[in-house]
Every structure is written in C-alpha cells, then in structure tokens.
C-alpha cells in the first residue's frame, strides 16, 4: 500500500540521516535538522472557524516527509493552536515536539502537564502578526530563570528565542537555559546584500558564541528556500525552525514535497 511504502521510506530516510548525524558528530560537526512549525495550518482552520485543515494531521505528514521535529506555539490568545491541538500533538508526534510559548502562568501549567520534548520561550504581544523580536532575557532574569527551573523539575529542556546578540546569549546562560534559538528574521528580511551579510555575521557570531559557552543552538524565523542554506551551513546550529515558507509552498506543491525540498536544502548545506 502507498501509505505503508511512504512510511517505510520515511523510516529509511530517518535512519540514513541518523547515521550521517553520528558521522558528523564524530567529526566534531553538527548537522542541523528541520523542525516544522505547523501554526499556519491552524491559522487557516481558525479563519473558517471549522475543524480543517488539522495541524495534527499535517504534523504527521511533515514527519513522514523527513521533518525531524514539530513546533507549535500555544499563544495566550489562542489565535491558531488550540489546547486540543497541543495535547493531541503530544500524543502523536513521533520525532520531537517543541512547544513554543510565552511565560504566562496558564500556558506554563499546560506545558508542565503535557510534557513536550522541549519548550521554546518567546515574547508574546497581543497585536503582533507573528513573534517579532527576541526575548530580553537580561531584563527578565528572575521570571525566565523561574520558568526554566519549573521546566527542569519536569525534565523539560528550555530554549530561549533571542536576537543575535552576545549579551542575550550570556543572559540565557546565566538564566540556566539549555538552548538558545537565534532569531534569523533580520537576516531574512534584509533589503540588500550588504545588509544581509551584516545580519548573517551577527547570527553566525551569536550562534558560535552560544555553542562555545556550552549552549545548544537552534535558529529560525523568516527562513525560506533562498535564505536557509547559508544558516544550515553553520556548524554550531542543531535545529532550524521553519513554518511560513514551507506552508506557503505546500499550498502550491503539497506538504510532502515542500518539506522534502526544505530538508534537502538543509542536508546539502550541511555537507
Ligand atoms: N521560531 C520562532 C521562535 C517563531 O516564533 C517562529 C514563528 O512562529 C518561527 C521560528 C518560524 O518562523 P517562520 O514561520 O517565519 O518560518
């Protein structure tokens, strides 16, 4: 059956990726993998106020197509992901569920209850279209380190979404974070090559600084089929969190194809 064949292919692909990952780790290099943010599937559903498309089903398709993780942001305003989604994702995601969240008590309680594989703390503002800047970790040391302690008590690793700024990396380290996710938005939104090169250097320097401090490093926001390869080629980065570009392409080419293409770009860039 087609379904069985594609599941077996995905399994084989994951095994090959794992072998390659182990080989690169032996050589002292990380190979970044692709985590797909499925919020946009929920945004489309909420726009109609009905029950499709389903981000839980989409997450499974992303995994079969080669995604190594699923990211979902349960916002306080519930504009896309709903409680039902995050709970079902917890039960169905076979790779790794990264729950993106603000530090609101209600959302913290849900994370502690459902136990995602990791959480990524982000700043959340009511009026924003998407997460805008990184967290001001230094300015909120007490609050953030408290959340990290609570998560660690449940053995949930914590990533902090920060701008590519060494002061924020240092503050993340002092707050006890396991990971930082370096914000790539300004690099992706650059209006000319000079600006893009400058922003790239900031991302590369912040990522390397974090890695050398012993933090694990992810990156994301705004990455697309043109801008991802350069970031994926950075040795210090473990995971790329990508949503909008993949979902935008999926509308035209289908989700499987869109995820496979992005995973291939990352694989190629990391070699
Ligand atoms: N990382 C974080 C912390 C985000 O908030 C988002 C957007 O939800 C992403 C990555 C993915 O960004 P994009 O949808 O632009 O790929």
PDB file of C-alpha atoms and ligand atoms in Angstrom:
ATOM      1  CA  UNK A   1       0.000   0.000   0.000  1.00  0.00           C
ATOM      2  CA  UNK A   2       1.187   3.530  -0.768  1.00  0.00           C
ATOM      3  CA  UNK A   3       0.805   4.598   2.828  1.00  0.00           C
ATOM      4  CA  UNK A   4       2.958   1.727   4.064  1.00  0.00           C
ATOM      5  CA  UNK A   5       5.601   2.353   1.426  1.00  0.00           C
ATOM      6  CA  UNK A   6       5.895   6.043   2.267  1.00  0.00           C
ATOM      7  CA  UNK A   7       6.138   5.278   5.997  1.00  0.00           C
ATOM      8  CA  UNK A   8       8.916   2.773   5.281  1.00  0.00           C
ATOM      9  CA  UNK A   9      10.697   5.278   3.043  1.00  0.00           C
ATOM     10  CA  UNK A  10      10.473   7.916   5.735  1.00  0.00           C
ATOM     11  CA  UNK A  11      11.858   5.443   8.244  1.00  0.00           C
ATOM     12  CA  UNK A  12      14.762   4.586   5.972  1.00  0.00           C
ATOM     13  CA  UNK A  13      15.437   8.277   5.357  1.00  0.00           C
ATOM     14  CA  UNK A  14      15.438   8.958   9.100  1.00  0.00           C
ATOM     15  CA  UNK A  15      17.862   6.070   9.681  1.00  0.00           C
ATOM     16  CA  UNK A  16      20.182   7.394   6.958  1.00  0.00           C
ATOM     17  CA  UNK A  17      20.002  10.878   8.459  1.00  0.00           C
ATOM     18  CA  UNK A  18      20.785   9.459  11.883  1.00  0.00           C
ATOM     19  CA  UNK A  19      23.872   7.637  10.503  1.00  0.00           C
ATOM     20  CA  UNK A  20      25.042  10.808   8.804  1.00  0.00           C
ATOM     21  CA  UNK A  21      24.422  12.775  12.010  1.00  0.00           C
ATOM     22  CA  UNK A  22      26.502  10.322  14.040  1.00  0.00           C
ATOM     23  CA  UNK A  23      29.293  10.531  11.452  1.00  0.00           C
ATOM     24  CA  UNK A  24      29.313  14.335  11.552  1.00  0.00           C
ATOM     25  CA  UNK A  25      29.224  14.316  15.358  1.00  0.00           C
ATOM     26  CA  UNK A  26      32.347  12.108  15.288  1.00  0.00           C
ATOM     27  CA  UNK A  27      33.981  14.692  13.062  1.00  0.00           C
ATOM     28  CA  UNK A  28      33.036  17.371  15.589  1.00  0.00           C
ATOM     29  CA  UNK A  29      30.343  18.932  13.384  1.00  0.00           C
ATOM     30  CA  UNK A  30      26.649  19.243  13.991  1.00  0.00           C
ATOM     31  CA  UNK A  31      24.206  18.657  11.195  1.00  0.00           C
ATOM     32  CA  UNK A  32      21.204  20.905  11.574  1.00  0.00           C
ATOM     33  CA  UNK A  33      17.827  19.290  11.154  1.00  0.00           C
ATOM     34  CA  UNK A  34      14.481  20.620  10.142  1.00  0.00           C
ATOM     35  CA  UNK A  35      11.687  21.251  12.621  1.00  0.00           C
ATOM     36  CA  UNK A  36       8.425  22.308  11.040  1.00  0.00           C
ATOM     37  CA  UNK A  37       6.180  24.866  12.687  1.00  0.00           C
ATOM     38  CA  UNK A  38       2.564  23.879  11.990  1.00  0.00           C
ATOM     39  CA  UNK A  39       0.879  27.016  13.396  1.00  0.00           C
ATOM     40  CA  UNK A  40      -0.122  28.195   9.921  1.00  0.00           C
ATOM     41  CA  UNK A  41      -2.271  25.125   9.370  1.00  0.00           C
ATOM     42  CA  UNK A  42      -4.194  26.112  12.492  1.00  0.00           C
ATOM     43  CA  UNK A  43      -4.378  29.741  11.335  1.00  0.00           C
ATOM     44  CA  UNK A  44      -6.158  28.612   8.171  1.00  0.00           C
ATOM     45  CA  UNK A  45      -8.546  26.472  10.162  1.00  0.00           C
ATOM     46  CA  UNK A  46      -9.345  29.258  12.618  1.00  0.00           C
ATOM     47  CA  UNK A  47     -10.027  31.651   9.717  1.00  0.00           C
ATOM     48  CA  UNK A  48     -13.028  29.463   8.845  1.00  0.00           C
ATOM     49  CA  UNK A  49     -13.921  28.527  12.396  1.00  0.00           C
ATOM     50  CA  UNK A  50     -14.327  24.878  11.412  1.00  0.00           C
ATOM     51  CA  UNK A  51     -12.236  21.778  12.022  1.00  0.00           C
ATOM     52  CA  UNK A  52      -9.978  21.649   8.949  1.00  0.00           C
ATOM     53  CA  UNK A  53      -7.189  21.710   7.981  1.00  0.00           C
ATOM     54  CA  UNK A  54      -5.931  19.846  11.029  1.00  0.00           C
ATOM     55  CA  UNK A  55      -2.409  20.741  12.270  1.00  0.00           C
ATOM     56  CA  UNK A  56      -2.161  17.342  13.950  1.00  0.00           C
ATOM     57  CA  UNK A  57      -2.624  15.514  10.658  1.00  0.00           C
ATOM     58  CA  UNK A  58      -0.246  17.986   8.971  1.00  0.00           C
ATOM     59  CA  UNK A  59       2.412  17.305  11.610  1.00  0.00           C
ATOM     60  CA  UNK A  60       2.299  13.577  10.818  1.00  0.00           C
ATOM     61  CA  UNK A  61       2.701  14.288   7.109  1.00  0.00           C
ATOM     62  CA  UNK A  62       5.685  16.581   7.846  1.00  0.00           C
ATOM     63  CA  UNK A  63       7.330  13.824   9.868  1.00  0.00           C
ATOM     64  CA  UNK A  64       6.797  11.263   7.116  1.00  0.00           C
ATOM     65  CA  UNK A  65       8.329  13.704   4.634  1.00  0.00           C
ATOM     66  CA  UNK A  66      11.516  13.997   6.689  1.00  0.00           C
ATOM     67  CA  UNK A  67      10.948  16.654   9.362  1.00  0.00           C
ATOM     68  CA  UNK A  68      12.918  15.797  12.498  1.00  0.00           C
ATOM     69  CA  UNK A  69      10.689  17.812  14.793  1.00  0.00           C
ATOM     70  CA  UNK A  70       7.383  19.633  15.078  1.00  0.00           C
ATOM     71  CA  UNK A  71       6.978  23.097  16.574  1.00  0.00           C
ATOM     72  CA  UNK A  72       3.661  24.510  17.772  1.00  0.00           C
ATOM     73  CA  UNK A  73       3.063  27.819  19.531  1.00  0.00           C
ATOM     74  CA  UNK A  74       0.192  27.810  22.010  1.00  0.00           C
ATOM     75  CA  UNK A  75      -0.471  31.528  22.342  1.00  0.00           C
ATOM     76  CA  UNK A  76      -2.388  33.015  25.213  1.00  0.00           C
ATOM     77  CA  UNK A  77      -4.875  34.477  22.718  1.00  0.00           C
ATOM     78  CA  UNK A  78      -5.296  31.032  21.030  1.00  0.00           C
ATOM     79  CA  UNK A  79      -5.262  32.665  17.610  1.00  0.00           C
ATOM     80  CA  UNK A  80      -4.031  29.487  15.911  1.00  0.00           C
ATOM     81  CA  UNK A  81      -3.125  26.479  18.049  1.00  0.00           C
ATOM     82  CA  UNK A  82      -5.817  25.301  20.460  1.00  0.00           C
ATOM     83  CA  UNK A  83      -5.396  23.282  23.650  1.00  0.00           C
ATOM     84  CA  UNK A  84      -6.763  20.230  21.841  1.00  0.00           C
ATOM     85  CA  UNK A  85      -4.026  20.554  19.194  1.00  0.00           C
ATOM     86  CA  UNK A  86      -1.112  20.666  21.590  1.00  0.00           C
ATOM     87  CA  UNK A  87      -2.487  17.767  23.623  1.00  0.00           C
ATOM     88  CA  UNK A  88      -3.026  15.640  20.511  1.00  0.00           C
ATOM     89  CA  UNK A  89       0.381  16.613  19.116  1.00  0.00           C
ATOM     90  CA  UNK A  90       1.936  15.410  22.358  1.00  0.00           C
ATOM     91  CA  UNK A  91       0.309  12.036  21.796  1.00  0.00           C
ATOM     92  CA  UNK A  92       1.019  11.714  18.085  1.00  0.00           C
ATOM     93  CA  UNK A  93       4.356  13.391  17.280  1.00  0.00           C
ATOM     94  CA  UNK A  94       6.936  10.649  16.851  1.00  0.00           C
ATOM     95  CA  UNK A  95      10.035  12.814  16.357  1.00  0.00           C
ATOM     96  CA  UNK A  96      10.246  15.708  18.817  1.00  0.00           C
ATOM     97  CA  UNK A  97       7.622  18.192  19.953  1.00  0.00           C
ATOM     98  CA  UNK A  98       8.936  21.674  20.645  1.00  0.00           C
ATOM     99  CA  UNK A  99       6.218  23.762  22.310  1.00  0.00           C
ATOM    100  CA  UNK A 100       6.702  27.459  21.697  1.00  0.00           C
ATOM    101  CA  UNK A 101       5.165  29.645  24.398  1.00  0.00           C
ATOM    102  CA  UNK A 102       5.152  32.890  26.292  1.00  0.00           C
ATOM    103  CA  UNK A 103       5.824  32.829  30.032  1.00  0.00           C
ATOM    104  CA  UNK A 104       2.153  33.113  31.079  1.00  0.00           C
ATOM    105  CA  UNK A 105       1.183  31.013  34.133  1.00  0.00           C
ATOM    106  CA  UNK A 106      -1.733  29.326  32.335  1.00  0.00           C
ATOM    107  CA  UNK A 107       0.475  28.238  29.414  1.00  0.00           C
ATOM    108  CA  UNK A 108       3.294  27.141  31.732  1.00  0.00           C
ATOM    109  CA  UNK A 109       0.822  24.897  33.549  1.00  0.00           C
ATOM    110  CA  UNK A 110      -0.239  23.285  30.253  1.00  0.00           C
ATOM    111  CA  UNK A 111       3.395  22.671  29.265  1.00  0.00           C
ATOM    112  CA  UNK A 112       4.160  21.086  32.641  1.00  0.00           C
ATOM    113  CA  UNK A 113       1.088  18.909  32.237  1.00  0.00           C
ATOM    114  CA  UNK A 114       1.566  17.695  28.658  1.00  0.00           C
ATOM    115  CA  UNK A 115       5.359  17.451  28.873  1.00  0.00           C
ATOM    116  CA  UNK A 116       6.642  18.397  25.400  1.00  0.00           C
ATOM    117  CA  UNK A 117      10.150  17.240  24.425  1.00  0.00           C
ATOM    118  CA  UNK A 118      11.300  20.822  24.882  1.00  0.00           C
ATOM    119  CA  UNK A 119       9.838  24.312  25.204  1.00  0.00           C
ATOM    120  CA  UNK A 120      10.957  27.490  23.494  1.00  0.00           C
ATOM    121  CA  UNK A 121      10.152  30.670  25.378  1.00  0.00           C
ATOM    122  CA  UNK A 122       9.252  33.628  23.174  1.00  0.00           C
ATOM    123  CA  UNK A 123       7.988  37.137  23.870  1.00  0.00           C
ATOM    124  CA  UNK A 124       4.292  37.463  23.104  1.00  0.00           C
ATOM    125  CA  UNK A 125       2.423  40.638  22.309  1.00  0.00           C
ATOM    126  CA  UNK A 126      -1.280  40.771  21.590  1.00  0.00           C
ATOM    127  CA  UNK A 127      -1.173  42.862  18.429  1.00  0.00           C
ATOM    128  CA  UNK A 128       1.803  41.299  16.649  1.00  0.00           C
ATOM    129  CA  UNK A 129       1.326  39.360  13.395  1.00  0.00           C
ATOM    130  CA  UNK A 130       3.975  36.852  14.456  1.00  0.00           C
ATOM    131  CA  UNK A 131       6.724  36.741  17.099  1.00  0.00           C
ATOM    132  CA  UNK A 132       8.625  39.984  16.467  1.00  0.00           C
ATOM    133  CA  UNK A 133      11.851  40.384  18.424  1.00  0.00           C
ATOM    134  CA  UNK A 134      13.735  38.030  20.682  1.00  0.00           C
ATOM    135  CA  UNK A 135      13.325  37.826  24.453  1.00  0.00           C
ATOM    136  CA  UNK A 136      15.000  40.407  26.643  1.00  0.00           C
ATOM    137  CA  UNK A 137      16.499  37.721  28.870  1.00  0.00           C
ATOM    138  CA  UNK A 138      18.694  40.047  30.910  1.00  0.00           C
ATOM    139  CA  UNK A 139      15.751  42.343  31.633  1.00  0.00           C
ATOM    140  CA  UNK A 140      13.557  39.475  32.845  1.00  0.00           C
ATOM    141  CA  UNK A 141      16.174  37.274  34.502  1.00  0.00           C
ATOM    142  CA  UNK A 142      14.060  36.415  37.554  1.00  0.00           C
ATOM    143  CA  UNK A 143      10.918  35.491  35.637  1.00  0.00           C
ATOM    144  CA  UNK A 144      12.735  33.473  32.967  1.00  0.00           C
ATOM    145  CA  UNK A 145      15.006  31.589  35.349  1.00  0.00           C
ATOM    146  CA  UNK A 146      11.933  30.680  37.421  1.00  0.00           C
ATOM    147  CA  UNK A 147      10.208  29.164  34.366  1.00  0.00           C
ATOM    148  CA  UNK A 148      13.408  27.310  33.449  1.00  0.00           C
ATOM    149  CA  UNK A 149      13.613  25.857  36.982  1.00  0.00           C
ATOM    150  CA  UNK A 150       9.972  24.730  36.827  1.00  0.00           C
ATOM    151  CA  UNK A 151      10.542  23.050  33.451  1.00  0.00           C
ATOM    152  CA  UNK A 152      13.758  21.410  34.623  1.00  0.00           C
ATOM    153  CA  UNK A 153      11.926  19.899  37.590  1.00  0.00           C
ATOM    154  CA  UNK A 154       9.902  18.020  34.995  1.00  0.00           C
ATOM    155  CA  UNK A 155      12.997  17.291  32.891  1.00  0.00           C
ATOM    156  CA  UNK A 156      11.810  19.550  30.071  1.00  0.00           C
ATOM    157  CA  UNK A 157      14.712  21.294  28.303  1.00  0.00           C
ATOM    158  CA  UNK A 158      14.247  25.011  27.651  1.00  0.00           C
ATOM    159  CA  UNK A 159      15.270  27.133  24.693  1.00  0.00           C
ATOM    160  CA  UNK A 160      15.154  30.943  24.714  1.00  0.00           C
ATOM    161  CA  UNK A 161      14.367  32.772  21.477  1.00  0.00           C
ATOM    162  CA  UNK A 162      16.821  35.665  21.340  1.00  0.00           C
ATOM    163  CA  UNK A 163      18.168  38.232  18.925  1.00  0.00           C
ATOM    164  CA  UNK A 164      21.692  37.533  17.623  1.00  0.00           C
ATOM    165  CA  UNK A 165      23.313  39.438  20.462  1.00  0.00           C
ATOM    166  CA  UNK A 166      26.082  38.086  22.702  1.00  0.00           C
ATOM    167  CA  UNK A 167      24.651  39.863  25.757  1.00  0.00           C
ATOM    168  CA  UNK A 168      21.431  37.928  25.345  1.00  0.00           C
ATOM    169  CA  UNK A 169      23.372  34.696  24.900  1.00  0.00           C
ATOM    170  CA  UNK A 170      25.240  35.415  28.126  1.00  0.00           C
ATOM    171  CA  UNK A 171      21.978  36.208  29.909  1.00  0.00           C
ATOM    172  CA  UNK A 172      20.434  32.954  28.606  1.00  0.00           C
ATOM    173  CA  UNK A 173      23.383  31.035  30.001  1.00  0.00           C
ATOM    174  CA  UNK A 174      23.044  32.765  33.375  1.00  0.00           C
ATOM    175  CA  UNK A 175      19.306  32.051  33.450  1.00  0.00           C
ATOM    176  CA  UNK A 176      20.040  28.312  33.083  1.00  0.00           C
ATOM    177  CA  UNK A 177      18.747  27.754  29.530  1.00  0.00           C
ATOM    178  CA  UNK A 178      19.667  24.567  27.685  1.00  0.00           C
ATOM    179  CA  UNK A 179      19.272  26.033  24.202  1.00  0.00           C
ATOM    180  CA  UNK A 180      19.013  29.382  22.534  1.00  0.00           C
ATOM    181  CA  UNK A 181      17.131  29.888  19.302  1.00  0.00           C
ATOM    182  CA  UNK A 182      18.823  32.657  17.353  1.00  0.00           C
ATOM    183  CA  UNK A 183      16.353  34.978  15.610  1.00  0.00           C
ATOM    184  CA  UNK A 184      17.090  34.976  11.870  1.00  0.00           C
ATOM    185  CA  UNK A 185      14.336  37.459  10.963  1.00  0.00           C
ATOM    186  CA  UNK A 186      16.545  40.462  10.273  1.00  0.00           C
ATOM    187  CA  UNK A 187      18.907  38.358   8.143  1.00  0.00           C
ATOM    188  CA  UNK A 188      15.938  37.092   6.104  1.00  0.00           C
ATOM    189  CA  UNK A 189      14.249  40.487   5.779  1.00  0.00           C
ATOM    190  CA  UNK A 190      17.423  42.336   4.684  1.00  0.00           C
ATOM    191  CA  UNK A 191      16.786  44.594   1.712  1.00  0.00           C
ATOM    192  CA  UNK A 192      20.197  44.332   0.060  1.00  0.00           C
ATOM    193  CA  UNK A 193      23.214  42.032   0.074  1.00  0.00           C
ATOM    194  CA  UNK A 194      25.357  44.241   2.347  1.00  0.00           C
ATOM    195  CA  UNK A 195      22.677  44.327   4.967  1.00  0.00           C
ATOM    196  CA  UNK A 196      22.087  40.579   4.586  1.00  0.00           C
ATOM    197  CA  UNK A 197      25.815  39.858   5.028  1.00  0.00           C
ATOM    198  CA  UNK A 198      25.944  42.040   8.136  1.00  0.00           C
ATOM    199  CA  UNK A 199      22.927  40.320   9.642  1.00  0.00           C
ATOM    200  CA  UNK A 200      24.294  36.907   8.712  1.00  0.00           C
ATOM    201  CA  UNK A 201      27.551  37.671  10.514  1.00  0.00           C
ATOM    202  CA  UNK A 202      25.619  38.613  13.639  1.00  0.00           C
ATOM    203  CA  UNK A 203      23.711  35.308  13.547  1.00  0.00           C
ATOM    204  CA  UNK A 204      26.899  33.316  12.901  1.00  0.00           C
ATOM    205  CA  UNK A 205      28.802  35.068  15.714  1.00  0.00           C
ATOM    206  CA  UNK A 206      25.988  34.722  18.249  1.00  0.00           C
ATOM    207  CA  UNK A 207      25.500  31.043  17.348  1.00  0.00           C
ATOM    208  CA  UNK A 208      29.203  30.251  17.698  1.00  0.00           C
ATOM    209  CA  UNK A 209      29.476  32.215  20.943  1.00  0.00           C
ATOM    210  CA  UNK A 210      26.494  30.303  22.381  1.00  0.00           C
ATOM    211  CA  UNK A 211      27.898  26.954  21.216  1.00  0.00           C
ATOM    212  CA  UNK A 212      31.294  27.732  22.761  1.00  0.00           C
ATOM    213  CA  UNK A 213      29.587  28.603  26.031  1.00  0.00           C
ATOM    214  CA  UNK A 214      28.078  25.110  26.074  1.00  0.00           C
ATOM    215  CA  UNK A 215      24.579  26.058  24.977  1.00  0.00           C
ATOM    216  CA  UNK A 216      22.783  24.092  22.293  1.00  0.00           C
ATOM    217  CA  UNK A 217      21.806  26.303  19.393  1.00  0.00           C
ATOM    218  CA  UNK A 218      18.717  26.442  17.186  1.00  0.00           C
ATOM    219  CA  UNK A 219      17.771  29.166  14.732  1.00  0.00           C
ATOM    220  CA  UNK A 220      14.669  30.337  12.973  1.00  0.00           C
ATOM    221  CA  UNK A 221      12.147  32.914  11.846  1.00  0.00           C
ATOM    222  CA  UNK A 222      11.614  34.021   8.289  1.00  0.00           C
ATOM    223  CA  UNK A 223      13.816  31.314   6.766  1.00  0.00           C
ATOM    224  CA  UNK A 224      12.812  30.358   3.224  1.00  0.00           C
ATOM    225  CA  UNK A 225      14.076  28.341   0.258  1.00  0.00           C
ATOM    226  CA  UNK A 226      16.664  31.020  -0.549  1.00  0.00           C
ATOM    227  CA  UNK A 227      17.907  32.049   2.894  1.00  0.00           C
ATOM    228  CA  UNK A 228      18.093  28.701   4.714  1.00  0.00           C
ATOM    229  CA  UNK A 229      21.190  27.118   3.137  1.00  0.00           C
ATOM    230  CA  UNK A 230      23.609  29.700   4.491  1.00  0.00           C
ATOM    231  CA  UNK A 231      22.319  29.290   8.039  1.00  0.00           C
ATOM    232  CA  UNK A 232      22.224  25.484   7.726  1.00  0.00           C
ATOM    233  CA  UNK A 233      25.921  25.518   6.800  1.00  0.00           C
ATOM    234  CA  UNK A 234      26.846  26.888  10.250  1.00  0.00           C
ATOM    235  CA  UNK A 235      28.483  24.142  12.301  1.00  0.00           C
ATOM    236  CA  UNK A 236      27.141  25.366  15.614  1.00  0.00           C
ATOM    237  CA  UNK A 237      23.445  25.044  14.783  1.00  0.00           C
ATOM    238  CA  UNK A 238      21.415  21.983  15.663  1.00  0.00           C
ATOM    239  CA  UNK A 239      17.900  22.733  14.512  1.00  0.00           C
ATOM    240  CA  UNK A 240      16.128  25.118  12.159  1.00  0.00           C
ATOM    241  CA  UNK A 241      12.530  26.012  12.976  1.00  0.00           C
ATOM    242  CA  UNK A 242      10.634  26.853   9.799  1.00  0.00           C
ATOM    243  CA  UNK A 243       6.939  27.461   9.226  1.00  0.00           C
ATOM    244  CA  UNK A 244       5.673  30.085   6.835  1.00  0.00           C
ATOM    245  CA  UNK A 245       7.860  29.407   3.796  1.00  0.00           C
ATOM    246  CA  UNK A 246       7.144  25.686   3.853  1.00  0.00           C
ATOM    247  CA  UNK A 247       3.392  26.177   4.301  1.00  0.00           C
ATOM    248  CA  UNK A 248       3.308  28.809   1.549  1.00  0.00           C
ATOM    249  CA  UNK A 249       4.992  26.391  -0.837  1.00  0.00           C
ATOM    250  CA  UNK A 250       2.835  23.497   0.354  1.00  0.00           C
ATOM    251  CA  UNK A 251      -0.290  25.251  -0.923  1.00  0.00           C
ATOM    252  CA  UNK A 252       1.188  25.031  -4.408  1.00  0.00           C
ATOM    253  CA  UNK A 253       3.217  21.809  -4.366  1.00  0.00           C
ATOM    254  CA  UNK A 254       1.736  19.800  -1.492  1.00  0.00           C
ATOM    255  CA  UNK A 255       3.091  19.463   2.035  1.00  0.00           C
ATOM    256  CA  UNK A 256       5.232  16.369   1.432  1.00  0.00           C
ATOM    257  CA  UNK A 257       7.071  17.957  -1.478  1.00  0.00           C
ATOM    258  CA  UNK A 258       7.551  21.266   0.354  1.00  0.00           C
ATOM    259  CA  UNK A 259       9.031  19.569   3.442  1.00  0.00           C
ATOM    260  CA  UNK A 260      11.257  17.262   1.374  1.00  0.00           C
ATOM    261  CA  UNK A 261      12.671  20.204  -0.582  1.00  0.00           C
ATOM    262  CA  UNK A 262      13.497  22.136   2.565  1.00  0.00           C
ATOM    263  CA  UNK A 263      15.019  19.075   4.256  1.00  0.00           C
ATOM    264  CA  UNK A 264      17.169  18.510   1.134  1.00  0.00           C
ATOM    265  CA  UNK A 265      18.419  22.116   1.192  1.00  0.00           C
ATOM    266  CA  UNK A 266      19.474  21.698   4.809  1.00  0.00           C
ATOM    267  CA  UNK A 267      21.132  18.331   4.188  1.00  0.00           C
ATOM    268  CA  UNK A 268      23.078  19.640   1.205  1.00  0.00           C
ATOM    269  CA  UNK A 269      24.191  22.794   3.014  1.00  0.00           C
ATOM    270  CA  UNK A 270      25.465  20.835   5.992  1.00  0.00           C
ATOM    271  CA  UNK A 271      27.703  18.511   3.977  1.00  0.00           C
TER     272      UNK A 271
HETATM  273  N1  LIG B   1      10.948  30.436  15.620  1.00  0.00           N
HETATM  274  C1  LIG B   1      10.123  31.153  16.400  1.00  0.00           C
HETATM  275  C2  LIG B   1      10.545  31.431  17.804  1.00  0.00           C
HETATM  276  C3  LIG B   1       8.915  31.659  15.915  1.00  0.00           C
HETATM  277  O1  LIG B   1       8.115  32.392  16.708  1.00  0.00           O
HETATM  278  C4  LIG B   1       8.532  31.346  14.593  1.00  0.00           C
HETATM  279  C5  LIG B   1       7.225  31.847  14.060  1.00  0.00           C
HETATM  280  O2  LIG B   1       6.182  31.194  14.671  1.00  0.00           O
HETATM  281  C6  LIG B   1       9.401  30.577  13.820  1.00  0.00           C
HETATM  282  C7  LIG B   1      10.621  30.149  14.345  1.00  0.00           C
HETATM  283  C8  LIG B   1       9.087  30.204  12.415  1.00  0.00           C
HETATM  284  O3  LIG B   1       9.067  31.359  11.635  1.00  0.00           O
HETATM  285  P1  LIG B   1       8.551  31.294  10.139  1.00  0.00           P
HETATM  286  O4  LIG B   1       7.095  30.945  10.197  1.00  0.00           O
HETATM  287  O5  LIG B   1       8.805  32.670   9.633  1.00  0.00           O
HETATM  288  O6  LIG B   1       9.351  30.230   9.443  1.00  0.00           O
END
